[in-house]
XYZ file of C-alpha atoms in Angstrom:
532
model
C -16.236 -5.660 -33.309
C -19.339 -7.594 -34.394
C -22.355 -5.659 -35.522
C -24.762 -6.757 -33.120
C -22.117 -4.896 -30.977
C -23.026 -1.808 -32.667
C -26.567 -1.934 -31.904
C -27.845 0.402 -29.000
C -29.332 -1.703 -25.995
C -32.401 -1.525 -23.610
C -31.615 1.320 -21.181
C -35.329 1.550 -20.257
C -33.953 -0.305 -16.783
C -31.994 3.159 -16.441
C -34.481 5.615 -17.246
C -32.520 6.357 -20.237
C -33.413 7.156 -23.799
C -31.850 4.365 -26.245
C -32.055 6.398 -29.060
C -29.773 9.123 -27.603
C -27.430 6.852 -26.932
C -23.776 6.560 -28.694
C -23.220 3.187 -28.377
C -20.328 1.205 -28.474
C -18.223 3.888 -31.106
C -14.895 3.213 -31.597
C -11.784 5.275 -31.049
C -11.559 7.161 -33.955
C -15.084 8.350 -33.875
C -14.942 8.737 -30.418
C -12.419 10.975 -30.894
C -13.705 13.025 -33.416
C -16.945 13.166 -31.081
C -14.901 14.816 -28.539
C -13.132 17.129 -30.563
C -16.672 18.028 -32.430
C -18.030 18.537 -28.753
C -14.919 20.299 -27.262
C -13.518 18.588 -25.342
C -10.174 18.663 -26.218
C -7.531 18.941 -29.006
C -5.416 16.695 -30.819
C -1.539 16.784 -29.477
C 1.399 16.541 -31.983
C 1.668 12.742 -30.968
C -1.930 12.438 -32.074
C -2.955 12.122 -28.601
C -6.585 13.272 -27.288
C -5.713 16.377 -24.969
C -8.492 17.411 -22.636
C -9.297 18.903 -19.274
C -11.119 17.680 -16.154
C -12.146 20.986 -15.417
C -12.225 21.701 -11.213
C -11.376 18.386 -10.031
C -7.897 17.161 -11.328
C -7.570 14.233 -9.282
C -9.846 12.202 -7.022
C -11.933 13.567 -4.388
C -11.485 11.388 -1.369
C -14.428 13.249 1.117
C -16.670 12.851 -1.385
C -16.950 9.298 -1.989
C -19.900 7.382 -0.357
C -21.578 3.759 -0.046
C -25.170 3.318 0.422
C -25.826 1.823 3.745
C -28.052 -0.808 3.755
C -28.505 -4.490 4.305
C -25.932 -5.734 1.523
C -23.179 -2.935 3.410
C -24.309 -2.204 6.867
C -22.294 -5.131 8.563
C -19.662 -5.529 6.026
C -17.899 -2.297 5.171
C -15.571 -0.658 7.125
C -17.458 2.862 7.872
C -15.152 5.708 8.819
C -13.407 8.791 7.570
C -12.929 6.530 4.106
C -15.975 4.687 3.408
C -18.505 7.436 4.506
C -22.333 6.212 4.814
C -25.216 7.227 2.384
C -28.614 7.082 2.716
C -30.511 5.084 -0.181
C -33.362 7.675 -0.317
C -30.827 10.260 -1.426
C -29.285 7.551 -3.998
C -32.501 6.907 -5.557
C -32.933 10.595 -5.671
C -29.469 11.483 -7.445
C -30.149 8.492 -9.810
C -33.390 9.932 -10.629
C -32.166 13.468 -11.302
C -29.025 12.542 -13.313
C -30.915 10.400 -15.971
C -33.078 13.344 -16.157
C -29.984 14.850 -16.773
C -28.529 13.079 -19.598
C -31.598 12.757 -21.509
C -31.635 15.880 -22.599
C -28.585 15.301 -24.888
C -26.835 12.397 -26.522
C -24.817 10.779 -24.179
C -22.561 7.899 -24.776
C -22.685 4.025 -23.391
C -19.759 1.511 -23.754
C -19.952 -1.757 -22.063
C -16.560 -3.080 -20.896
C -15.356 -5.722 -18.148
C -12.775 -6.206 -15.501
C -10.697 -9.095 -14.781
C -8.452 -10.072 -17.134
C -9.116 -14.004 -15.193
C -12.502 -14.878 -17.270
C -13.551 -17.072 -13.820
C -13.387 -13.577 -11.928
C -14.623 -11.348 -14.588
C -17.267 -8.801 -13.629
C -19.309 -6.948 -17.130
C -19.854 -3.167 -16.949
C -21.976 -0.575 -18.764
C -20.504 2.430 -18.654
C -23.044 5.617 -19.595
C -20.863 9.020 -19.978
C -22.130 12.403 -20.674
C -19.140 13.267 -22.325
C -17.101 11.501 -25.488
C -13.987 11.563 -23.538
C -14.510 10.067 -20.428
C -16.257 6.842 -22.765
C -12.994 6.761 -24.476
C -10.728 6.476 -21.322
C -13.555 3.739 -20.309
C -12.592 2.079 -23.769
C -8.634 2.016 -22.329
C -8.966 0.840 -19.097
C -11.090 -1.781 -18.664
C -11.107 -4.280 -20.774
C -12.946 -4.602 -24.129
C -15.012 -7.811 -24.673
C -15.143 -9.207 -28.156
C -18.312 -10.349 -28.235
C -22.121 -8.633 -27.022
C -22.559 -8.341 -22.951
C -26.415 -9.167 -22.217
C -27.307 -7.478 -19.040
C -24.093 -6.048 -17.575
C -23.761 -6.663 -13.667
C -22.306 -3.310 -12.719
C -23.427 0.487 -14.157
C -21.620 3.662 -13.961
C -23.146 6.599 -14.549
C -20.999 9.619 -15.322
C -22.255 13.417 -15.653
C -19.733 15.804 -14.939
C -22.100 18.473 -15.319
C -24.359 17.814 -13.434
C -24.519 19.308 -9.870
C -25.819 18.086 -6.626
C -27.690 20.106 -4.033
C -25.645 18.588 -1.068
C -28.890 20.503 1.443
C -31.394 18.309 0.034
C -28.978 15.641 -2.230
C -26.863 14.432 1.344
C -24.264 15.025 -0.010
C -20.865 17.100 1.146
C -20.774 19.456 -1.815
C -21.819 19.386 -5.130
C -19.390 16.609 -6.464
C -19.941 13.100 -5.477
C -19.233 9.539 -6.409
C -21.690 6.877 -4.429
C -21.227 3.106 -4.703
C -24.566 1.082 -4.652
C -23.928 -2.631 -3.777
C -27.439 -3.871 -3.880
C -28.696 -2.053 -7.165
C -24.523 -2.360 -8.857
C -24.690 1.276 -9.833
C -22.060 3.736 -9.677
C -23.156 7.439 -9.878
C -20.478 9.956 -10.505
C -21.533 13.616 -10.860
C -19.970 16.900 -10.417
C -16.475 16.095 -11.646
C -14.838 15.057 -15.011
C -11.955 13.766 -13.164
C -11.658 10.225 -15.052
C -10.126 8.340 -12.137
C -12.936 8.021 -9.844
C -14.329 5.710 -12.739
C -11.636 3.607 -12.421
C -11.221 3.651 -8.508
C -15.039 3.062 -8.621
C -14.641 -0.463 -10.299
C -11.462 -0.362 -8.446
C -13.858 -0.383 -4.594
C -16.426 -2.981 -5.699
C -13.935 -5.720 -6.944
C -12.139 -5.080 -3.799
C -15.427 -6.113 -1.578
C -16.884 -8.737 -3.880
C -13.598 -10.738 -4.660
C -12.470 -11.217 -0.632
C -15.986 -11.647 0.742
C -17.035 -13.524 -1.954
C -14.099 -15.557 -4.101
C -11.410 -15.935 -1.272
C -9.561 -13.527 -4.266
C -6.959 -10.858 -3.258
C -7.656 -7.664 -4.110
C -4.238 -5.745 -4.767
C -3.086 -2.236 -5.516
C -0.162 -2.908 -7.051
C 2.013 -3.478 -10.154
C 3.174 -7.135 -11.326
C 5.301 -8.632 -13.961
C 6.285 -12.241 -15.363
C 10.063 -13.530 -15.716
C 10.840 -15.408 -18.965
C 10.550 -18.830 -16.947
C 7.357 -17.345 -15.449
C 8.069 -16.195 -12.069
C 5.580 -13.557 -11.095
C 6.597 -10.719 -9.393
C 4.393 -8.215 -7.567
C 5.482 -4.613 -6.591
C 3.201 -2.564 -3.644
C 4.016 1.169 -2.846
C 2.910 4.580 -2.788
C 3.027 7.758 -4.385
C 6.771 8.195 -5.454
C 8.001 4.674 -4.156
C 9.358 3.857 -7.495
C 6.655 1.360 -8.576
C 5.972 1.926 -12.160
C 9.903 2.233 -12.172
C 10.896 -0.836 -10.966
C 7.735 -2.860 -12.243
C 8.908 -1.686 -15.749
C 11.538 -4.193 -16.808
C 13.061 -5.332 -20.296
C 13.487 -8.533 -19.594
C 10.248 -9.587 -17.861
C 6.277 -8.966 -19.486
C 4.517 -6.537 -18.133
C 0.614 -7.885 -16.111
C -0.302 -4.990 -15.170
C 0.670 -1.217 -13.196
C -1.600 -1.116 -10.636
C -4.597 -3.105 -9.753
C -4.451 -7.292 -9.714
C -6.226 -9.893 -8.307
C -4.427 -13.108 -6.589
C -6.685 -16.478 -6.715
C -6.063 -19.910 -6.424
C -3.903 -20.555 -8.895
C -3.221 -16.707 -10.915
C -2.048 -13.186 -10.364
C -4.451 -11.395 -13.167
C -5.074 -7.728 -14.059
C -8.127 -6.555 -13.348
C -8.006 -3.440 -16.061
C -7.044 -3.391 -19.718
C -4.879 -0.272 -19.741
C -2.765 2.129 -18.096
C -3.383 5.570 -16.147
C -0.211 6.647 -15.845
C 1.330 10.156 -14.347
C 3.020 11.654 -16.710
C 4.434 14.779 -15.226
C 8.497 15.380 -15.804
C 8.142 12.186 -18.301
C 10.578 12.043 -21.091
C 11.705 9.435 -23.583
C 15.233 8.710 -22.012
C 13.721 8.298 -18.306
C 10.359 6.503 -19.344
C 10.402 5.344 -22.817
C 7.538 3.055 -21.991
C 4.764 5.273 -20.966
C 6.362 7.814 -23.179
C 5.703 6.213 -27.040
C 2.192 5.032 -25.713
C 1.149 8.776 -25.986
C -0.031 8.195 -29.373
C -3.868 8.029 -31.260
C -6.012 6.465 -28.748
C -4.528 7.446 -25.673
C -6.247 10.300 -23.427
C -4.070 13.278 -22.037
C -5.578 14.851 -19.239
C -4.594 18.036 -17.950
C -1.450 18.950 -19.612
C -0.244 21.586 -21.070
C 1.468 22.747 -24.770
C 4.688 24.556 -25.388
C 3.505 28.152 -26.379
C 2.046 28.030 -30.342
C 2.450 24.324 -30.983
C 0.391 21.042 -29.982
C 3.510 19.603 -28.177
C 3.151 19.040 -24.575
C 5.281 20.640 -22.321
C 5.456 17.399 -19.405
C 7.299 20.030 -16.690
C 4.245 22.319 -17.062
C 2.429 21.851 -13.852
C 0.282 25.134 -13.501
C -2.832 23.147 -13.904
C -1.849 20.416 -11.710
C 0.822 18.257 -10.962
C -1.174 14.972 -11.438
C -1.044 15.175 -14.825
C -2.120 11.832 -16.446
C -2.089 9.811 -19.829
C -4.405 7.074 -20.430
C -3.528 4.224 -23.084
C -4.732 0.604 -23.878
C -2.411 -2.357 -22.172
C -1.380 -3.511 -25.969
C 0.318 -0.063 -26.211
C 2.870 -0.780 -23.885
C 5.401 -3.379 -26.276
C 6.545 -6.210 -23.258
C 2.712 -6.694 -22.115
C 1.512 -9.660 -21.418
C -1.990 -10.530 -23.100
C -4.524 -11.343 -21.553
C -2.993 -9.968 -18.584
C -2.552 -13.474 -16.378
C -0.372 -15.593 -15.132
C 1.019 -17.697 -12.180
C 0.865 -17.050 -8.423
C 3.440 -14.739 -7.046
C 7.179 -15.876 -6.299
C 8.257 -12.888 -4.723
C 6.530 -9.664 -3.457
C 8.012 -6.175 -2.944
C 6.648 -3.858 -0.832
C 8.657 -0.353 -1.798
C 8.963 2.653 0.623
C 10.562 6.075 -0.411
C 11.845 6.252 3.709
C 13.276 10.271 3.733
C 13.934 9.505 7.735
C 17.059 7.452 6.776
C 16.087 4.144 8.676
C 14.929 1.342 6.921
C 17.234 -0.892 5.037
C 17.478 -1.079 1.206
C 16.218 -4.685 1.416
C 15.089 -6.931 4.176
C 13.249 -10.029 4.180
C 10.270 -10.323 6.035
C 8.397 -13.770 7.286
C 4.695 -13.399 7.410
C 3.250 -11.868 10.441
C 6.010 -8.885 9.421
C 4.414 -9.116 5.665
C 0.636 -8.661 7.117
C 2.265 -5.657 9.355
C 4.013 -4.041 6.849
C 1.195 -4.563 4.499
C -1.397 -3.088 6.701
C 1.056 -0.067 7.610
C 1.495 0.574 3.799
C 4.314 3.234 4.890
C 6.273 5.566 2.781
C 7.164 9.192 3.618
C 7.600 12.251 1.155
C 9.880 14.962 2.058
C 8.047 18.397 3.012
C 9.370 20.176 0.171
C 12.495 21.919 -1.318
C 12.097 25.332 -0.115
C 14.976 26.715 2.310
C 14.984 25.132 6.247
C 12.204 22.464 5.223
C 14.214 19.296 5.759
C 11.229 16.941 7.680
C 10.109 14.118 5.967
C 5.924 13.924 6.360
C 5.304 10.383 7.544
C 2.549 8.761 4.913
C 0.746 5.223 6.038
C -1.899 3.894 3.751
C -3.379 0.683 5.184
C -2.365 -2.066 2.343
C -0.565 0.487 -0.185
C -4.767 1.911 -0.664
C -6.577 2.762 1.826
C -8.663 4.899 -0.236
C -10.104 1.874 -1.830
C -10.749 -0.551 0.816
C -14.462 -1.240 1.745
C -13.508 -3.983 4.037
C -11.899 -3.957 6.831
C -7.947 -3.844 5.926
C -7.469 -7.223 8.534
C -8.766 -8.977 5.961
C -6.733 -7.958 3.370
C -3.925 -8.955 5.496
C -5.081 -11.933 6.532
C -5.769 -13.233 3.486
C -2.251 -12.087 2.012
C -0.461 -14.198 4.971
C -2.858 -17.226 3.748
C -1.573 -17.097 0.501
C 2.161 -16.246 1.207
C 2.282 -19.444 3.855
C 0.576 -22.081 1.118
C 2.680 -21.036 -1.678
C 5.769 -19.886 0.028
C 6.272 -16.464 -1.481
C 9.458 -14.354 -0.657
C 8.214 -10.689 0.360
C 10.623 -8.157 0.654
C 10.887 -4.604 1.964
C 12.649 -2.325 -0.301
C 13.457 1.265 0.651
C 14.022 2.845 -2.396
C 14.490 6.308 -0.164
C 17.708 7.782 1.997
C 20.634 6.526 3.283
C 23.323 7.495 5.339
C 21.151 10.384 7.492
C 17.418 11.601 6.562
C 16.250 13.726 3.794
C 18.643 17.094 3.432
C 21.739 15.458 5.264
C 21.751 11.698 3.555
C 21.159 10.824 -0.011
C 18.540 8.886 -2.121
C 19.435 5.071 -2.485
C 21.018 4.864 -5.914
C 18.800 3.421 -8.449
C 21.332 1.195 -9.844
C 21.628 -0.269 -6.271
C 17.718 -1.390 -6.034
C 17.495 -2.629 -9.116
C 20.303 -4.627 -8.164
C 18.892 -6.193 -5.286
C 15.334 -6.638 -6.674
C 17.280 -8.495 -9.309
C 19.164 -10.880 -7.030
C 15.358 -11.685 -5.294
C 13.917 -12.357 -8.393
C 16.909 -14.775 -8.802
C 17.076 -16.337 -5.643
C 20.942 -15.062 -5.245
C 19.830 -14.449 -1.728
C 18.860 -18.050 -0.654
C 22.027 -18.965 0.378
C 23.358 -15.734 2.375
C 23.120 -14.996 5.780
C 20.748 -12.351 7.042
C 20.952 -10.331 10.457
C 18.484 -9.186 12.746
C 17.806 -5.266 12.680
C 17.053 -4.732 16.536
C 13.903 -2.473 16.507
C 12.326 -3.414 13.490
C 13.396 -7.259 13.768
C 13.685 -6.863 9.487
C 15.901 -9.442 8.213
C 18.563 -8.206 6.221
C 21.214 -9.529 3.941
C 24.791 -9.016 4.649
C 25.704 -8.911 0.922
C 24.236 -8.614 -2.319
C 26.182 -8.652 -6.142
C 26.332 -5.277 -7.032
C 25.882 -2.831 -4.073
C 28.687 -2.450 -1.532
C 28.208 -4.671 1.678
C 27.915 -1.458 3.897
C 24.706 -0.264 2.188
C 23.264 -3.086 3.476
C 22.756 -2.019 7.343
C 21.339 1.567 7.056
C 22.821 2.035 10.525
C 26.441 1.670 9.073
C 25.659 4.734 6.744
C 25.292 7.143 9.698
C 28.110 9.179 10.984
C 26.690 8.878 14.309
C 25.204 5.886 14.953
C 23.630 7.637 18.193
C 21.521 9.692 15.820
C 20.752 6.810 13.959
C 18.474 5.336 17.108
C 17.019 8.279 17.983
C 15.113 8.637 14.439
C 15.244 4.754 14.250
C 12.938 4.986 17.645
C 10.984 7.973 16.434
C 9.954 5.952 13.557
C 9.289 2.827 15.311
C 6.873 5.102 17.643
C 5.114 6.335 14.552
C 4.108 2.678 13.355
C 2.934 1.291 16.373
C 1.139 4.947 16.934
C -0.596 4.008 12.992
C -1.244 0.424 14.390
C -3.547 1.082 17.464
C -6.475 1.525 14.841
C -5.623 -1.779 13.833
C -5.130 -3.996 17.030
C -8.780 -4.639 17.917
C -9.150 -6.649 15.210
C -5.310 -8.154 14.293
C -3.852 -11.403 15.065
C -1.057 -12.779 17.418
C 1.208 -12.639 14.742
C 0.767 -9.430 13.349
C 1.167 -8.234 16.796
C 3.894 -9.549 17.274
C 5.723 -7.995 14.435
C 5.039 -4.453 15.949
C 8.668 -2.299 16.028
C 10.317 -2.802 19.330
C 10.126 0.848 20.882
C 12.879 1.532 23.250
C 12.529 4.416 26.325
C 14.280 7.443 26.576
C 16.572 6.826 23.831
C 19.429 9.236 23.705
């Protein structure tokens, strides 16, 4: 890092005291900051330890966009992008500067977009050493000065909000300002809603305004470079399957798709780390080292080693490491448009096949649905999977409208001719607590023979509700796999929860239909009457 780097910049446009600033340290001294402050301890591994105090993981109600003439007619307002009055931003801005001038406070400017034609600069401004530091691993770190960053987050977890006067819904918030390109996060040291924060803008400025798709998802590069892209949920299997020997890792969870490139949009990794272990995750497992950010964890009793099964403080336990930590990464994190694209589904009903092809009203569909369900729990009796649909694998994060997210994915799937493919990674042979979880072994098996094309010359068939086309062999996993309805003893039972299903995505779809195409409609689940 140069020296001018090291020199503290004009904050004066943020109400902020340069001289309090710690500007641009690096990670040893912004380690030894946070241990000097607090903040957290040193693990075994070397590791910065720490905890996010109340909020271990994102708080969803509490996220808000200023509405106003940038956002008024663009954003999709509803139960996930909840409206905010710019008096009451301007307010909040005012009193958290306030706020952090009373201390040091620390400043690290960053970008996103590993794509240099796409990338968007950042100043980061964090009231605590740690939360600077996981800024330092995720995004990405520029090797020269930024001038006059375009976007500004603003971090204080102690600082409170007075939701009677402040508008807000409690005293936690995170608001997203468009027209000013300031983030304020207050309330909660919870380092994620940094992230997602960058996360939401890039996801309405590169649509709108680049013709870019905005993806949550993982994606990796074969040795002849064959991109690969990997969408799912919570307990799909994505950082699993994404993680592969034999191909470079782009990226585990956030990309952009332009003209020509699939490109990461952060420069690290944010990775749960609960249950982890060496043998089943030897990846994310020797990137816990100096530099990386443990939140939330716990020791074994006397030492500084951390005890991964310990879940008493939460069971989104997370690590936070620099891309280059990971061995097979590919830097920078670019490279060509997508060959093939999974969209993974943990489905505990039973129903869906291990693989199926799907053309590309079916992809926008499935996209849109963003399906998976998680089984209730393990206690005695409880053997109902909860049905989970999060429009385009991240509904959490979409400001637009998730139509266009579709849309735009069928563009680019029709001009480049990309395989997508639906991959239960879930039950077979009967739902969760009668049939068993699709062997491992078996989807890597048939992710492999998509990445290789071994299915181009097979025959497919028809599944009759869903109309998913699925293969009728596959090297490796026994032909009767294949059909999920073959795996039921009764094949009766088999339709019944195959309808019930069905039901539930065209139920999930209705908020969608006002504004979807012919085609997508047309790939809705063919519900059949009185099924017995």
């Amino acid at each position: 890092m140069s020296k001018a780097l090291m020199l503290k910049p004009d904050l004066s446009y943020l109400n902020l005291n340069s001289d309090q600033a710690r500007y641009q340290l690096n990670v040893a001294e912004l380690v030894e900051e946070a241990l000097k402050n607090g903040e957290g301890t040193l693990a075994d591994s070397g590791a910065l330890a720490i905890d996010t105090g109340k909020f271990t993981g994102r708080s969803p109600k509490d996220r808000f966009i200023v509405c106003d003439a940038v956002t008024e007619n663009t954003v999709w307002w509803g139960d996930v992008n909840i409206r905010f009055d710019p008096r009451n931003f301007d307010s909040l801005f005012e009193q958290m500067t306030r706020h952090l001038n009373r201390n040091d406070f620390y400043v690290r400017d960053a970008c996103a977009c590993a794509d240099e034609r796409y990338q968007t600069t950042i100043r980061v401004v964090t009231e605590t050493a740690y939360q600077n530091l996981f800024a330092n691993n995720l995004f990405l770190r520029p090797e020269q000065e930024l001038t006059d960053p375009e976007w500004t987050i603003i971090a204080a977890p102690s600082f409170l909000a007075n939701p009677v006067v402040d508008g807000t819904r409690q005293s936690n918030f995170s608001v997203l300002n468009f027209t000013k390109k300031i983030i304020l996060i207050g309330g909660s040291g919870y380092t994620g809603e940094i992230k997602k924060g960058i996360f939401s803008v890039l996801n309405f400025i590169l649509p709108e305004q680049r013709q870019t798709l905005s993806m949550h998802c993982s994606a990796n590069v074969g040795r002849d470079g064959d991109t690969a892209i990997f969408f799912g949920l919570s307990g799909t299997g994505k950082t699993t399957l994404s993680a592969d020997a034999e191909r470079g890792l782009i990226g585990d969870d956030e990309h952009g798709w332009s003209e020509d490139s699939v490109f990461n949009f952060e420069g690290g990794c944010y990775a749960k780390c609960v249950d982890l272990t060496a043998e089943k995750e030897p990846q994310i497992f020797n990137a816990i080292k100096f530099g990386a950010l443990l939140e939330n964890t716990s020791y074994f009793k006397d030492t500084h080693t951390v005890d991964f099964s310990n879940i008493d403080k939460t069971e989104n336990t997370r690590v936070a490491y620099p891309i280059h930590y990971i061995d097979n990464a590919i830097i920078p994190s670019i490279a060509g448009i997508p060959k093939n694209i999974f969209f993974l589904t943990a489905d505990a009903f039973g129903v869906l096949p291990p693989i199926a092809k799907l053309n590309a009203g079916q992809a926008m569909f499935h996209f849109i649905s963003g399906y998976t369900a998680k089984v209730a729990g393990t206690e005695a009796g409880v053997t109902e999977p909860q049905l989970t649909f999060s429009a385009c694998f991240g509904k959490a994060f979409l400001p637009l409208h998730p139509t266009r997210y579709a849309s735009l994915l069928g563009e680019k799937m029709r001009k480049h001719k990309v395989n997508v493919w639906l991959v239960n990674t879930g039950w077979s042979g009967g739902a969760y607590g009668v049939g068993k979880r699709m062997k491992l072994a078996y989807t890597r098996a048939m992710i492999t023979a998509a990445l290789q094309g071994d299915f181009g010359n097979l025959d497919f068939e028809a599944d009759p509700v869903f109309g998913l086309h699925i293969p009728l062999s596959c090297p490796g996993v026994p032909s009767e796999v294949l059909n999920p309805r073959n795996t039921w003893a009764d094949a009766r039972e088999y339709d019944q929860k195959a309808n019930a299903l069905a039901q539930a995505f065209v139920s999930n779809f209705k908020q969608f239909e006002a504004y979807a195409t012919a085609e997508m409609l047309a790939s809705l689940p063919k519900v059949v009457e009185n099924t017995h």
